[in-house]
Each structure stands twice: as C-alpha cells, then as structure tokens.
Tab-separated table of C-alpha atoms in Angstrom:
chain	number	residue	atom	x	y	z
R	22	UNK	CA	-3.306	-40.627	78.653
R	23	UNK	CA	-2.695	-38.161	76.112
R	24	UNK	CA	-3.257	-38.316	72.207
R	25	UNK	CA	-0.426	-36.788	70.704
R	26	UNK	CA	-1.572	-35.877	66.776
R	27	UNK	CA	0.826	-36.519	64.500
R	28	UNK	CA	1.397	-33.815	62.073
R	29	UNK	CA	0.200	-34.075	58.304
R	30	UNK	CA	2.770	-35.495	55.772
R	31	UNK	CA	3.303	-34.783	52.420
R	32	UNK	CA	3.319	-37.903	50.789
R	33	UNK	CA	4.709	-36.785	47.583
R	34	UNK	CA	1.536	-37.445	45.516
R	35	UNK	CA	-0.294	-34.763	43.892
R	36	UNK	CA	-3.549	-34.816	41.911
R	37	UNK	CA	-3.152	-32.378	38.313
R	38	UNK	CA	-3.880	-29.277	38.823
R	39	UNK	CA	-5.760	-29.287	35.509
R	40	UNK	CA	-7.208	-25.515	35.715
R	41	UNK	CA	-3.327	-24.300	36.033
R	42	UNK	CA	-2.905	-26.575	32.584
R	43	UNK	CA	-5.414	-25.342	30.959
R	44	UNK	CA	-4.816	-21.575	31.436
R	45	UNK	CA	-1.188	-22.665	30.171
R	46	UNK	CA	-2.698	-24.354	27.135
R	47	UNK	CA	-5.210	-21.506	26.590
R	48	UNK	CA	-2.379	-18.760	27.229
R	49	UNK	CA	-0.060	-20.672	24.409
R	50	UNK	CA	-2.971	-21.222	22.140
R	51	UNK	CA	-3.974	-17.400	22.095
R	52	UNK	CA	-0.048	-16.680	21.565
R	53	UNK	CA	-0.153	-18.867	18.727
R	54	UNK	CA	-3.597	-17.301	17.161
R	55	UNK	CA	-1.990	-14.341	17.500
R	56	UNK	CA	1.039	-14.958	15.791
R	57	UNK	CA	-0.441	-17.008	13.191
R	58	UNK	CA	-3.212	-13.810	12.685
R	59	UNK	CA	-0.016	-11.395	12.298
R	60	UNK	CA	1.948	-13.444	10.086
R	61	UNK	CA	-1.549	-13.594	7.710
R	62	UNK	CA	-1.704	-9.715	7.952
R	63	UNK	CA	2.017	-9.234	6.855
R	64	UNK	CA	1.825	-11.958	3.827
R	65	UNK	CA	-1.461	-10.134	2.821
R	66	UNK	CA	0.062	-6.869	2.753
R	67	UNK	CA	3.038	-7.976	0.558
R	68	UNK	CA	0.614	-9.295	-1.648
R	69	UNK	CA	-0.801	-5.990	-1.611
R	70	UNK	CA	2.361	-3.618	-2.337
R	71	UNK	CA	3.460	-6.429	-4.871
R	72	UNK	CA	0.353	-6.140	-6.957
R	73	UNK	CA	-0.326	-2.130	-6.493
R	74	UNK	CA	3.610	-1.797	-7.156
R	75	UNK	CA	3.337	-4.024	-10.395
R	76	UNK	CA	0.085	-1.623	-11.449
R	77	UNK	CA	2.527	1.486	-11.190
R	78	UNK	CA	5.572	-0.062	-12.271
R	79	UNK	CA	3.198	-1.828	-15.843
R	80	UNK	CA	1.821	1.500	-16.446
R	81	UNK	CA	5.669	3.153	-16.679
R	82	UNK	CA	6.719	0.607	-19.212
R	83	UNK	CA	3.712	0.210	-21.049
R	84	UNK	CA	4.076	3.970	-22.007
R	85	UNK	CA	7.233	4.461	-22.506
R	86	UNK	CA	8.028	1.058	-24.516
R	87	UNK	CA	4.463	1.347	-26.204
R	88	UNK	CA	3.812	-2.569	-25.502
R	89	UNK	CA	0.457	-2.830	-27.111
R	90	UNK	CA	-1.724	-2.642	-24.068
R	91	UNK	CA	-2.596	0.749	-22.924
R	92	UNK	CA	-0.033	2.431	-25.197
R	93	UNK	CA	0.057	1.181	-28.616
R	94	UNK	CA	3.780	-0.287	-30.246
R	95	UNK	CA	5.452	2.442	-31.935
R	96	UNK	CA	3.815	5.094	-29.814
R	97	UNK	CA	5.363	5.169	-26.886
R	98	UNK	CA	7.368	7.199	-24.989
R	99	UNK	CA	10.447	6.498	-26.178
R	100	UNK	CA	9.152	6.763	-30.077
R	101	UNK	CA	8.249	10.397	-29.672
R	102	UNK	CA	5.027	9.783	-28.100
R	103	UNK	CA	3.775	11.782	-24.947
R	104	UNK	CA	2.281	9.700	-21.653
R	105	UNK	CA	-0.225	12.621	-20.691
R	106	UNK	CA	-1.167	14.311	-24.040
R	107	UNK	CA	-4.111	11.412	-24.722
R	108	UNK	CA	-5.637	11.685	-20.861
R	109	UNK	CA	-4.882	15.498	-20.390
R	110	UNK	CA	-6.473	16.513	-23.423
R	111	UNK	CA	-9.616	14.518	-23.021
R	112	UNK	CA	-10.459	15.601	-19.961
R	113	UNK	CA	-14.149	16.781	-20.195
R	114	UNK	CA	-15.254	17.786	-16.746
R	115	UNK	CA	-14.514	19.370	-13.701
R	116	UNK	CA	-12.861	22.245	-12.189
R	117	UNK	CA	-9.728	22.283	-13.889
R	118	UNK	CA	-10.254	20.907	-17.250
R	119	UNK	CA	-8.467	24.076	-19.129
R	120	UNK	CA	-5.570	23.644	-16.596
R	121	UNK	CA	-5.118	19.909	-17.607
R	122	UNK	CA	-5.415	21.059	-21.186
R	123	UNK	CA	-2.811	23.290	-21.373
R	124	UNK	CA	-0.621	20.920	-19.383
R	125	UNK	CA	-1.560	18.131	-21.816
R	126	UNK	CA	1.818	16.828	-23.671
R	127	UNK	CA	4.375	19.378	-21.750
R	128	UNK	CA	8.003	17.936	-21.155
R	129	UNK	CA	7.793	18.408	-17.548
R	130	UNK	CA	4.133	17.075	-17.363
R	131	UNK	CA	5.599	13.534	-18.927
R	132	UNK	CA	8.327	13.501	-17.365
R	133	UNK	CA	7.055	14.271	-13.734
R	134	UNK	CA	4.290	11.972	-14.370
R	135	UNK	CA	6.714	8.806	-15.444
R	136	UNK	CA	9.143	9.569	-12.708
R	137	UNK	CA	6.242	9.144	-10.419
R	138	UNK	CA	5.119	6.173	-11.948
R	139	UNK	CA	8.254	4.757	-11.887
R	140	UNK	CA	9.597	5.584	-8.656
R	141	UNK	CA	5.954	4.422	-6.971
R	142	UNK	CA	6.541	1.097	-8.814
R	143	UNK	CA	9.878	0.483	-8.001
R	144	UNK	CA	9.286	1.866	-4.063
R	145	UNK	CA	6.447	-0.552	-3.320
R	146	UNK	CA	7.823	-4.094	-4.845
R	147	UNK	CA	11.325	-2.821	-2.941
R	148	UNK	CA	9.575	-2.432	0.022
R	149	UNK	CA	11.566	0.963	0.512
R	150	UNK	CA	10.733	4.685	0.894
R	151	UNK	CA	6.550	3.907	1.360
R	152	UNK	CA	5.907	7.387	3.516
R	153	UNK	CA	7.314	8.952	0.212
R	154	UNK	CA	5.382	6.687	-2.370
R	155	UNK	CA	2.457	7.182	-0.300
R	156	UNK	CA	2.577	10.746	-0.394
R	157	UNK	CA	3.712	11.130	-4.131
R	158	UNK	CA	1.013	8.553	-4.941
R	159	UNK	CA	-1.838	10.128	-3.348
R	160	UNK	CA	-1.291	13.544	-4.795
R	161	UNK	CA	-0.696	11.866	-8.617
R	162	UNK	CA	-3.982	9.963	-7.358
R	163	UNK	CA	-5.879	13.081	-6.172
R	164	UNK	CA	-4.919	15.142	-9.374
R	165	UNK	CA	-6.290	11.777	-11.371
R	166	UNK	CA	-9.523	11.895	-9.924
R	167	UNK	CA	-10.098	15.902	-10.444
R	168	UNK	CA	-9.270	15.046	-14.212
R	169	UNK	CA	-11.943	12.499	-14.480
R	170	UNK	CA	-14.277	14.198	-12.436
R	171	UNK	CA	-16.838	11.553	-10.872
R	172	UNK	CA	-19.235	13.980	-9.591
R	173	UNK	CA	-20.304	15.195	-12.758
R	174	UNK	CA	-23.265	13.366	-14.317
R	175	UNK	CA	-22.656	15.128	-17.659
R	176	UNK	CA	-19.548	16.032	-19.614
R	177	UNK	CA	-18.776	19.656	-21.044
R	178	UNK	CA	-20.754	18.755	-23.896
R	179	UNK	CA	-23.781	17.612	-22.220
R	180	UNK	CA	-23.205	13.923	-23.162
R	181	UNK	CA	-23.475	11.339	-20.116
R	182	UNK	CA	-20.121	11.395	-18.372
R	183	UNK	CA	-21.029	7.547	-17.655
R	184	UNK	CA	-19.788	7.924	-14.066
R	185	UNK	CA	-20.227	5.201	-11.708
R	186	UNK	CA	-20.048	6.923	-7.927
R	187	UNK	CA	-19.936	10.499	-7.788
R	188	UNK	CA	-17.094	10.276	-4.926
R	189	UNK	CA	-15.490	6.383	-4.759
R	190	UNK	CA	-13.631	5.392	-7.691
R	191	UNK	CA	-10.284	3.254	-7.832
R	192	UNK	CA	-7.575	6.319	-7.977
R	193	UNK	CA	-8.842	6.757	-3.941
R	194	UNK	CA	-8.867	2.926	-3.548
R	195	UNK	CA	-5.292	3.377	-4.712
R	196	UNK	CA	-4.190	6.292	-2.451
R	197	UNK	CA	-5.886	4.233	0.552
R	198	UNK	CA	-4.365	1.362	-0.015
R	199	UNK	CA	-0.516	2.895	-0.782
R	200	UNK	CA	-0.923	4.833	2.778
R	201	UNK	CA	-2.362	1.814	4.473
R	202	UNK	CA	1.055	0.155	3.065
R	203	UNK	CA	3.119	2.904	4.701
R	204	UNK	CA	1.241	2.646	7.592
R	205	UNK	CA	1.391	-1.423	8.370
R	206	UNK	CA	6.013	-1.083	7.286
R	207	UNK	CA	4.553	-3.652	4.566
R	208	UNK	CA	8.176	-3.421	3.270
R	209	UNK	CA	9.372	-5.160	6.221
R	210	UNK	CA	8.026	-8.648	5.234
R	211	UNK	CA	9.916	-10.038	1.665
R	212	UNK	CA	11.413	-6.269	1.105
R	213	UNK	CA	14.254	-4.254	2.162
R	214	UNK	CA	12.392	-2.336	4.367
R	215	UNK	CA	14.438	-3.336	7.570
R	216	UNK	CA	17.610	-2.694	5.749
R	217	UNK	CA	16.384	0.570	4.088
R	218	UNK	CA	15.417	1.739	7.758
R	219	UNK	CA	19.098	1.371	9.080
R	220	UNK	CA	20.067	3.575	6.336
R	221	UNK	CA	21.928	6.700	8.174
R	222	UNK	CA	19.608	9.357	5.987
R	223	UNK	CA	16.800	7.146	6.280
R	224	UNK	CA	16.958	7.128	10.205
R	225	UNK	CA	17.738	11.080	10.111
R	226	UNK	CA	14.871	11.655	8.331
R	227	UNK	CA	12.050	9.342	9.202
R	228	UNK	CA	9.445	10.454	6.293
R	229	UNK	CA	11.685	8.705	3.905
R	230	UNK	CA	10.944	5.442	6.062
C-alpha cells in the first residue's frame, strides 16, 4: 500500500517576526534622533544670529543715539559726535596705526562703519542677505583686530598692551560665527530667509543668499 504525504498547510498562524520589528523600531527611532538633533541645530543657530545680530544692531544705536552705554548721552552720532574718532585715534599698535589715525573721525569712515553696523544687525535678526553680512562682517572684523593689534605685547609707548592671546580674540569669534551662520541658511528657521531666497535678484545672484 502506498503512503501518500499530504502536503504542508499554512495554517494561518504566524509567530512575530520580532527582529523585522525591531529593525522597524530602530530605523524610526534613528529617524526621530535625527530629526530631533536637526531641529536642536537650527533653534541653536537662531539663537545665535539673534544674539550676534542684536550685538551689531546695539552697537549702531548706541552710537548714534549716544544711550549712555558705550557712547555717552549727548555724544552721539546724531549730536555731532563721530563713531570712529575715539577707537581710530587710540589705536597704539600694529601695522597700520598712522593709517587708522588719519582715518580717525572722517565722514566716510563713520558713515561706512554705521552702515555696516547697521546693515549686519538688521541682516542677521532678518535672517536675509547672510553671504553678504558675512562677508561685510568679516572684513569690518579683520580691520578691528589689525587696530587692536593682539600680537603686540607692548604698545607704541612701551606700556603693556595688556593683550590676552596674541592671535584669538572675539572680533575672529565674531567673523567665525557670522560665516558659520551663512553657511548652516540660519535665516531659514524664524527668518525670512526662505522668502528672501525666492526673491528674483536673490536667485540671480546667489551671494546675496
């Protein structure tokens, strides 16, 4: 007589495949680091083009409104008073201390120094034109740190110059930062950066992005 084997059934019950759930648990769990990683990035950069922005954007109307701080009241810019006279002509040291001398107090010297000021200021708490700010800011930054000179140990007069770091002070901790803010579009997050990019000129001519 012959066996006949019957073939194999499904019977409809399956154990859990629990490696395939955990892979999909691990996969939406790295998604959500991720994510949650990015969004901490972004929120930390607007806190960072806020507060540098605010730092520009105090030193413009502290100068020209003379509010007590930096500036004194009734010597600002607007009462006669000149925003680069006081740190042009004390510059003591360095390369081009005549240079900044003679440029101490000029009308295009002020002027070209608030604009920048201004225009940094209002760029970075907009959240518009960064590549520009960054640029603008690193060269007002870079001709900041030749005027106060941190290499030099002593002054033209021989006195201490009371630097700190012959190389790292905070006008390169600003011009990293304001290119690091270009860099990371940290207009896009509570800024007009996305609309500011759809702009016709501003998509003709990405360095204004």
């Amino acid at each position: 007589m012959a066996v006949h084997e019957h073939p194999h059934r499904n019977s409809g019950f399956h154990l859990p495949n629990f490696r395939r759930n955990r892979t999909a648990s691990g996969s939406e769990s790295a998604v959500s680091a991720r994510t949650g990683t990015q969004t901490a990035q972004a929120y930390a950069f607007v806190s960072l083009r806020l507060l540098t922005g605010f730092v520009f954007l105090w030193a413009f109307l502290d100068k020209t409104f003379g509010l007590g701080y930096a500036t004194q009241s009734g010597k600002g810019w607007i009462d006669g008073g000149s925003p680069t006279k006081g740190f042009l002509g004390g510059v003591a040291a360095g390369p081009m201390e005549s240079t900044f001398h003679s440029w101490a107090g000029d009308t295009w010297a002020d002027w070209l120094f608030m604009l920048g000021l201004l225009g940094i200021g209002v760029a970075l708490i907009a959240g518009v034109a960064l590549r520009f700010a960054a640029v603008a800011g690193t060269v007002m930054m870079a001709l900041m740190w030749v005027a106060e000179w941190p290499p030099a140990q002593h002054l033209s007069d021989g006195s201490p110059s009371m630097s700190t770091n012959p190389f790292a002070d905070y006008h390169l901790i600003y011009a990293v930062v304001l290119i690091a803010l270009a860099a990371a579009s940290a207009g896009d997050t509570l800024g007009l950066g996305r609309i500011w990019a759809k702009l016709p000129l501003v998509r003709r001519g990405r360095w204004l992005r």
